[in-house]
mmCIF file with all atom_site columns, C-alpha atoms in Angstrom:
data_model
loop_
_atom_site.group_PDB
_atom_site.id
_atom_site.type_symbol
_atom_site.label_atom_id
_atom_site.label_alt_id
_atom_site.label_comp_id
_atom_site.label_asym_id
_atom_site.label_entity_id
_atom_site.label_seq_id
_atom_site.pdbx_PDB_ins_code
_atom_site.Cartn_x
_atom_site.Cartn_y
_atom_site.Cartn_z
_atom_site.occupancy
_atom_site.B_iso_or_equiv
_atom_site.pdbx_formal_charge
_atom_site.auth_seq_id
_atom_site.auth_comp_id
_atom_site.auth_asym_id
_atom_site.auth_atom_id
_atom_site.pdbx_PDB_model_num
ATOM 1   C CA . UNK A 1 1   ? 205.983 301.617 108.776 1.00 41.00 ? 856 UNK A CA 1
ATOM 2   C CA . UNK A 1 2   ? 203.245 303.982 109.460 1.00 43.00 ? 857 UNK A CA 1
ATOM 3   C CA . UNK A 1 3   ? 202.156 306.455 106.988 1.00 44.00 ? 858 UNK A CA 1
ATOM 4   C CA . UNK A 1 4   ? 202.462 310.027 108.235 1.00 45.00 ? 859 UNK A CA 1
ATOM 5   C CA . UNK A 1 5   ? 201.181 313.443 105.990 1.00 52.00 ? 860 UNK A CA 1
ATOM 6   C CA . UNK A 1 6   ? 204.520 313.954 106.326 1.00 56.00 ? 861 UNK A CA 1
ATOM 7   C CA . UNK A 1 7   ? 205.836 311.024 104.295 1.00 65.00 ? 862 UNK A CA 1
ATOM 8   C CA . UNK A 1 8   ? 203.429 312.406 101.557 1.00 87.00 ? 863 UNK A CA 1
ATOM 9   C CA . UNK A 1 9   ? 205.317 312.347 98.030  1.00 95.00 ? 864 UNK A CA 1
ATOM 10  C CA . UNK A 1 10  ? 202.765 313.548 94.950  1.00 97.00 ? 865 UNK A CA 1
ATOM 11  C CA . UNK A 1 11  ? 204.166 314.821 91.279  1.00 97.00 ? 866 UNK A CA 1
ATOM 12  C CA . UNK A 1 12  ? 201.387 316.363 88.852  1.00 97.00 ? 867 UNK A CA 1
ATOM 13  C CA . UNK A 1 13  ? 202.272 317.119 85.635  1.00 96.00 ? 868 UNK A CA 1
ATOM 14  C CA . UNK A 1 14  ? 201.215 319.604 82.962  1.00 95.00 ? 869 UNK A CA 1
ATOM 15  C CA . UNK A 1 15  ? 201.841 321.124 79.291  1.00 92.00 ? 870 UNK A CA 1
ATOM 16  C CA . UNK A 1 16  ? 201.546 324.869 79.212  1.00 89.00 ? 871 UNK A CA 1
ATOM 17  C CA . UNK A 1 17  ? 199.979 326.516 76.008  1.00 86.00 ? 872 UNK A CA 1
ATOM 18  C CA . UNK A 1 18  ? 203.701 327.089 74.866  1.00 88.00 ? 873 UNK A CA 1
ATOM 19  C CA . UNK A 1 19  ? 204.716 323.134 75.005  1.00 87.00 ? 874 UNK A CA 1
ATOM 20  C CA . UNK A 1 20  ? 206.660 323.746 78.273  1.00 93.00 ? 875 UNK A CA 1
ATOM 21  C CA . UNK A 1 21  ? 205.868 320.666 80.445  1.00 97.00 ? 876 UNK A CA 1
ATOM 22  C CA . UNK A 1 22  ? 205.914 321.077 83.907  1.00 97.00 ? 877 UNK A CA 1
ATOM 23  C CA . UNK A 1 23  ? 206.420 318.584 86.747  1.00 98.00 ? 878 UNK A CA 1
ATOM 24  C CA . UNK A 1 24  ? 205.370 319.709 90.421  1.00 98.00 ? 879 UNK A CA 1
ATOM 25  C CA . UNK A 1 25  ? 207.560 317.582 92.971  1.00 98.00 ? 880 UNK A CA 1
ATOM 26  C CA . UNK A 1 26  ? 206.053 317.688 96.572  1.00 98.00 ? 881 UNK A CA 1
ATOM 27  C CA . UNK A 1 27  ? 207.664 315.703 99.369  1.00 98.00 ? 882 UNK A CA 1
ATOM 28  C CA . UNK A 1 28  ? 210.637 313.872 99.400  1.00 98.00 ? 883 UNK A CA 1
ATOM 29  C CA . UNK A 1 29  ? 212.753 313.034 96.911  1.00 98.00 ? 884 UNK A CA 1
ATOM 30  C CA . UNK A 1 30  ? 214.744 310.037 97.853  1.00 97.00 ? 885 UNK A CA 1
ATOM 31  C CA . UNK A 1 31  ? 214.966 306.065 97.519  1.00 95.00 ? 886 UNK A CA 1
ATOM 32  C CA . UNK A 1 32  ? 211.500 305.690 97.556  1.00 96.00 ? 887 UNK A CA 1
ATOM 33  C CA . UNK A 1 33  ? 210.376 308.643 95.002  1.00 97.00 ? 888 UNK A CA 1
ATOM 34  C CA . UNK A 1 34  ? 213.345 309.430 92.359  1.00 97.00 ? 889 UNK A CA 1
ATOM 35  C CA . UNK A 1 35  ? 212.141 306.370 90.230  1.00 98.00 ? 890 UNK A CA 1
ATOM 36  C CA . UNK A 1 36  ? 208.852 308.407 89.926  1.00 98.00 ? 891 UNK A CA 1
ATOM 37  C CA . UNK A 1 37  ? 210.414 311.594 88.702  1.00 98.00 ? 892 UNK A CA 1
ATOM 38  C CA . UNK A 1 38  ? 212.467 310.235 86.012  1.00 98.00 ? 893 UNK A CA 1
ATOM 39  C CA . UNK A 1 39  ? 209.543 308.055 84.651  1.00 98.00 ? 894 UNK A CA 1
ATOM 40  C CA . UNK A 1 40  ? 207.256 311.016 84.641  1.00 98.00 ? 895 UNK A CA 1
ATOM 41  C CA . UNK A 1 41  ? 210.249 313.104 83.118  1.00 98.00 ? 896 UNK A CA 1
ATOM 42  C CA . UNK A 1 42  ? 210.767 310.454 80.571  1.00 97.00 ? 897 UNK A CA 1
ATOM 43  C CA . UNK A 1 43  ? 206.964 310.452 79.847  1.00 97.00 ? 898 UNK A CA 1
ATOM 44  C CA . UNK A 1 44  ? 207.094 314.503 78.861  1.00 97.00 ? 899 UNK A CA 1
ATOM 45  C CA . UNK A 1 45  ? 209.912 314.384 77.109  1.00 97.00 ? 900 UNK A CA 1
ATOM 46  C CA . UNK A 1 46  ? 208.620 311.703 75.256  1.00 95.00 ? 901 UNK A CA 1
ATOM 47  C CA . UNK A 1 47  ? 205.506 313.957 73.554  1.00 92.00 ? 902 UNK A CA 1
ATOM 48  C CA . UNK A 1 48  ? 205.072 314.393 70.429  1.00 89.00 ? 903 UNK A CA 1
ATOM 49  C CA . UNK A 1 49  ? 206.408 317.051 69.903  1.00 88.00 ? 904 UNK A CA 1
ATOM 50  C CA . UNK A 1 50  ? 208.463 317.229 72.751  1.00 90.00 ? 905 UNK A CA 1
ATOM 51  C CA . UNK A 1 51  ? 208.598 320.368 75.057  1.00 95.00 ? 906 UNK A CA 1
ATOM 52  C CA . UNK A 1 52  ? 210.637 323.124 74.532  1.00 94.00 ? 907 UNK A CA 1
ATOM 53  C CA . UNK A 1 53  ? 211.614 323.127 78.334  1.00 95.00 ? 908 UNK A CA 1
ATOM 54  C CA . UNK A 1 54  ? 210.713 320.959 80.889  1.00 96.00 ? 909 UNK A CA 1
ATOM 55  C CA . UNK A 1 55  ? 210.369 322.140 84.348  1.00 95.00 ? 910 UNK A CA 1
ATOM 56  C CA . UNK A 1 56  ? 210.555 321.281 87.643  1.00 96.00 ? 911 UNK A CA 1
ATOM 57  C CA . UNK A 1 57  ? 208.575 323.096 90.376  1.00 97.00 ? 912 UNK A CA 1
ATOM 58  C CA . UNK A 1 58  ? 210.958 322.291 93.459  1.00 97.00 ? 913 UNK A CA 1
ATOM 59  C CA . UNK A 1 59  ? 209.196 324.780 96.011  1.00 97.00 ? 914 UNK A CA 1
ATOM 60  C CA . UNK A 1 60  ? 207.271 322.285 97.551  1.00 97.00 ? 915 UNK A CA 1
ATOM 61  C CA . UNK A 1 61  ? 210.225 319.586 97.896  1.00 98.00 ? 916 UNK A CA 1
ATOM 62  C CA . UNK A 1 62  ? 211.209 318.457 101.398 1.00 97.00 ? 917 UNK A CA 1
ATOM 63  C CA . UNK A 1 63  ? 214.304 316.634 101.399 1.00 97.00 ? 918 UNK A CA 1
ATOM 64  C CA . UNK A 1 64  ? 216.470 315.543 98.108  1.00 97.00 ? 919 UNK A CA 1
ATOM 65  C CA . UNK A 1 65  ? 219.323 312.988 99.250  1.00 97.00 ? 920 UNK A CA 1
ATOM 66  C CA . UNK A 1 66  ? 221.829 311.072 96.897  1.00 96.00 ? 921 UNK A CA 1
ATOM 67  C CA . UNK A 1 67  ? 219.285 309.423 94.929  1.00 97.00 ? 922 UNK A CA 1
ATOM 68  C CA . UNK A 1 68  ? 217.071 312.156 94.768  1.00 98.00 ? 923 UNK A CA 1
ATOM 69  C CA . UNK A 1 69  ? 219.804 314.274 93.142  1.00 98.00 ? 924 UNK A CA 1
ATOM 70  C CA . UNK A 1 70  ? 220.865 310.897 91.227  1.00 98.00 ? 925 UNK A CA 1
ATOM 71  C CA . UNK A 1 71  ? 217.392 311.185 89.436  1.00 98.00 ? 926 UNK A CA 1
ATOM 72  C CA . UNK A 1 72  ? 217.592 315.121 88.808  1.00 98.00 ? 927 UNK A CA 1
ATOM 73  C CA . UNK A 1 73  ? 220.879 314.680 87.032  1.00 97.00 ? 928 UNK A CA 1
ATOM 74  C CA . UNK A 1 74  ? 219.727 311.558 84.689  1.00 98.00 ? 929 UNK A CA 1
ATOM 75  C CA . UNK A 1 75  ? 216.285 313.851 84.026  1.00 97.00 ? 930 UNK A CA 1
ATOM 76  C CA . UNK A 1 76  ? 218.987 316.495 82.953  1.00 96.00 ? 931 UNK A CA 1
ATOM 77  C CA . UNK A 1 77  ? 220.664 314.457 80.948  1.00 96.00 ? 932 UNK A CA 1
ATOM 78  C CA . UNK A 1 78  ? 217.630 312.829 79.260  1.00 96.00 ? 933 UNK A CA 1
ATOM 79  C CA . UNK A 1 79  ? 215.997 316.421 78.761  1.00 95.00 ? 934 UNK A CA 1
ATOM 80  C CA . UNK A 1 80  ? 219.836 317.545 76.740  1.00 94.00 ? 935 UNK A CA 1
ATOM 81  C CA . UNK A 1 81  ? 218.985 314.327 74.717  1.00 95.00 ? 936 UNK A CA 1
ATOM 82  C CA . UNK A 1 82  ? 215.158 315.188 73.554  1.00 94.00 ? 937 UNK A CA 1
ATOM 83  C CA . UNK A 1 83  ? 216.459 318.845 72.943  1.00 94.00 ? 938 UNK A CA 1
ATOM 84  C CA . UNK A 1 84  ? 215.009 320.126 75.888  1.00 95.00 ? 939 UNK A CA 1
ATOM 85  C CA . UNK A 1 85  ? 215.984 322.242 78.228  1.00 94.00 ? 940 UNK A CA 1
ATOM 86  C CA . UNK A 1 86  ? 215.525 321.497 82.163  1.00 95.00 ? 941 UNK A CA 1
ATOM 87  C CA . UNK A 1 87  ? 214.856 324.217 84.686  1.00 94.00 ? 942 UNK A CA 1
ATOM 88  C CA . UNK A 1 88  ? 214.453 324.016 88.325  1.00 94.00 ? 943 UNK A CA 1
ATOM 89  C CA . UNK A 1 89  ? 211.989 326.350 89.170  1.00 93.00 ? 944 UNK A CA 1
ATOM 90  C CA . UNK A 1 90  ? 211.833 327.996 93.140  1.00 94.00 ? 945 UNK A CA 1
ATOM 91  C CA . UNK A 1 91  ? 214.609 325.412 94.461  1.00 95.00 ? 946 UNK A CA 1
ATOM 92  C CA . UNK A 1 92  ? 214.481 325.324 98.198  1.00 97.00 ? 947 UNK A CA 1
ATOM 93  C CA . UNK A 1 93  ? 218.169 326.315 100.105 1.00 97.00 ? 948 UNK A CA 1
ATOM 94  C CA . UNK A 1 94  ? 218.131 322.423 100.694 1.00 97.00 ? 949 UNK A CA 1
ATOM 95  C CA . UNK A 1 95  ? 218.661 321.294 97.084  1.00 97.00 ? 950 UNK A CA 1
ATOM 96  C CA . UNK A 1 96  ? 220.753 324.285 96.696  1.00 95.00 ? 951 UNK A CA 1
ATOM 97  C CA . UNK A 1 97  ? 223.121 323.520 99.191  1.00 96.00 ? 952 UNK A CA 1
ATOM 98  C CA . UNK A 1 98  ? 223.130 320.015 98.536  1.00 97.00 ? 953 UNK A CA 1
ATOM 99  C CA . UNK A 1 99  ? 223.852 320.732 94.615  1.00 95.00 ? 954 UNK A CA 1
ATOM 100 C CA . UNK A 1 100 ? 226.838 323.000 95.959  1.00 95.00 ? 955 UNK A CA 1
ATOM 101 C CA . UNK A 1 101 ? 228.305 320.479 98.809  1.00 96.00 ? 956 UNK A CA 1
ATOM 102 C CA . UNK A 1 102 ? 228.334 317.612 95.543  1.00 95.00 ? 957 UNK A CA 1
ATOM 103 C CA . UNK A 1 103 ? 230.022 319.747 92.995  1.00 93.00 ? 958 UNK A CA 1
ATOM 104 C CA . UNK A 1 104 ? 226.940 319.392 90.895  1.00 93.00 ? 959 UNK A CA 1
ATOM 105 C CA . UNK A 1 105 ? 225.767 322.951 90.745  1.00 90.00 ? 960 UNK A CA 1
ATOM 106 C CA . UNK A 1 106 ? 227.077 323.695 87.865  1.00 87.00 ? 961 UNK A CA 1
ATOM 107 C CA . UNK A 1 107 ? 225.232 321.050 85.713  1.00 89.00 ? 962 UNK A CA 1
ATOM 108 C CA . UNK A 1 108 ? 222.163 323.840 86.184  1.00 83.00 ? 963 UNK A CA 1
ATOM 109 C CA . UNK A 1 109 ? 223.972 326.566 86.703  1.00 70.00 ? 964 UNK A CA 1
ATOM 110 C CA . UNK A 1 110 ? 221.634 328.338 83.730  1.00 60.00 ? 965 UNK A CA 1
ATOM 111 C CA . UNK A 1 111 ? 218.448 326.709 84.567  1.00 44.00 ? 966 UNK A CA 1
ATOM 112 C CA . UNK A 1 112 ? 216.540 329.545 86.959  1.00 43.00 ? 967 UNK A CA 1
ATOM 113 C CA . UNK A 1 113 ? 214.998 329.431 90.661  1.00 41.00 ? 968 UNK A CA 1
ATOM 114 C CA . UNK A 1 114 ? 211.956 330.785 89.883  1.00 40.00 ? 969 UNK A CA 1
ATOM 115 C CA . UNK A 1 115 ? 209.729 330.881 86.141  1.00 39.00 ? 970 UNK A CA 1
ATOM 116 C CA . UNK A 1 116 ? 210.551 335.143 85.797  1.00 41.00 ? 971 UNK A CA 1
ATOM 117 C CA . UNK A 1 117 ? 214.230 334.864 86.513  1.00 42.00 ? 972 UNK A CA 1
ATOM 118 C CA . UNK A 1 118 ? 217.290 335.618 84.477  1.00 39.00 ? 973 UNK A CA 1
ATOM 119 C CA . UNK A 1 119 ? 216.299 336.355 81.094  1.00 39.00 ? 974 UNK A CA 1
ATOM 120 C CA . UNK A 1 120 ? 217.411 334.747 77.594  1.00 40.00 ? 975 UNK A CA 1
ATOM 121 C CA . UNK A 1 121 ? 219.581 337.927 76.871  1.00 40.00 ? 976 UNK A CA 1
ATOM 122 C CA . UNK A 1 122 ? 221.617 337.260 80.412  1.00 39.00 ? 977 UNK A CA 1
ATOM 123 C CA . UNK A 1 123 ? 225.470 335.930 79.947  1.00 37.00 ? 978 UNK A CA 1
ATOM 124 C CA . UNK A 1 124 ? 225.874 332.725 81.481  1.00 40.00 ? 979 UNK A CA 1
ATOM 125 C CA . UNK A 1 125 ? 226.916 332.362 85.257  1.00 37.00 ? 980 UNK A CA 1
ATOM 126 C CA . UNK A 1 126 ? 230.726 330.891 85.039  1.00 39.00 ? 981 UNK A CA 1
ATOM 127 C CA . UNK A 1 127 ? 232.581 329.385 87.465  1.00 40.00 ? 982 UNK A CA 1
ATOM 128 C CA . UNK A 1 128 ? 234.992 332.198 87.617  1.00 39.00 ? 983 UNK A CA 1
ATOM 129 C CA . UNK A 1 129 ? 232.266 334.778 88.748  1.00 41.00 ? 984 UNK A CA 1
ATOM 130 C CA . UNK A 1 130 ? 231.872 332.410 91.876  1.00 42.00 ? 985 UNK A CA 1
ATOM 131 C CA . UNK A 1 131 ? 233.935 333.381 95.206  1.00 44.00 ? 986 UNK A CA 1
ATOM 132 C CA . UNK A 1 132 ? 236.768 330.529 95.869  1.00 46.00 ? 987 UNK A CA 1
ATOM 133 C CA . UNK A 1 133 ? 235.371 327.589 98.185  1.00 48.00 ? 988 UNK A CA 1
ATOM 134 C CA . UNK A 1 134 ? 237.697 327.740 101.818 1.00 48.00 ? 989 UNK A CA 1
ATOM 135 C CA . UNK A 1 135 ? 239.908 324.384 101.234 1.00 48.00 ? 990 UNK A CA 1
ATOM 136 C CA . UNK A 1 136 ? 238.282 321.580 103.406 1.00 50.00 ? 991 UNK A CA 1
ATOM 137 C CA . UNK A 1 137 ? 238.761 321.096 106.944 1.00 52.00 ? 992 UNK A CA 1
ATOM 138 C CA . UNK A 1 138 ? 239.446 325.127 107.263 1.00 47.00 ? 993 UNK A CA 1
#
């Protein structure tokens, strides 16, 4: 298989002066890249001491299929078990829509789109303030 700039998959990582790491994905996120995130996830939550927040800069993502969103959900769970919380930062309407299609929106239903979003003070988003889905096949 030929290499294209296209096929280009690159995550940098930082710690803000606050402790908030921050992981920049760029590419895809699939089969051959979700290994990646979680070990560099893992690695940040791992510090000593860990970050308050850990987030995840998906502007420049491309594409996030099954395993892709397999790996965002075990960094999710992994950041709830350090203490952290997770944030997807600047999500492109491809991850959203795939995180609404799977049901799984609501796993990050209070982590924000972009770093100056909803502030600490904001109620929760609930299910209940979300129009009805049209029953499949409508």
């Amino acid at each position: 298989m030929t290499t294209t700039p296209d096929d280009t998959f690159e995550l940098s990582t930082a710690v803000d002066d606050v402790g908030d790491a921050r992981i920049r994905i760029t590419g895809d996120l699939d089969w051959d890249s979700a290994d990646d995130l979680t070990e560099a996830a893992r690695a940040c939550l791992r510090a000593d001491p860990p970050p308050r927040q850990l987030r995840l800069d998906c502007a420049a993502m491309t594409l996030c299929d099954s395993l892709g969103l397999a790996a965002l959900l075990m960094v999710q769970r992994e950041a709830v078990a350090a203490g952290a919380r997770l944030r997807l930062d600047d999500r492109p309407a491809h991850l959203e829509r795939l995180l609404e299609i799977t049901g799984t929106d609501h796993v990050f239903n209070d982590v924000g789109e972009s770093a100056g979003d909803a502030s600490p003070d904001e109620p929760e988003r609930t299910d209940s303030a979300r129009p009805p889905r049209a029953p499949h096949g409508s």
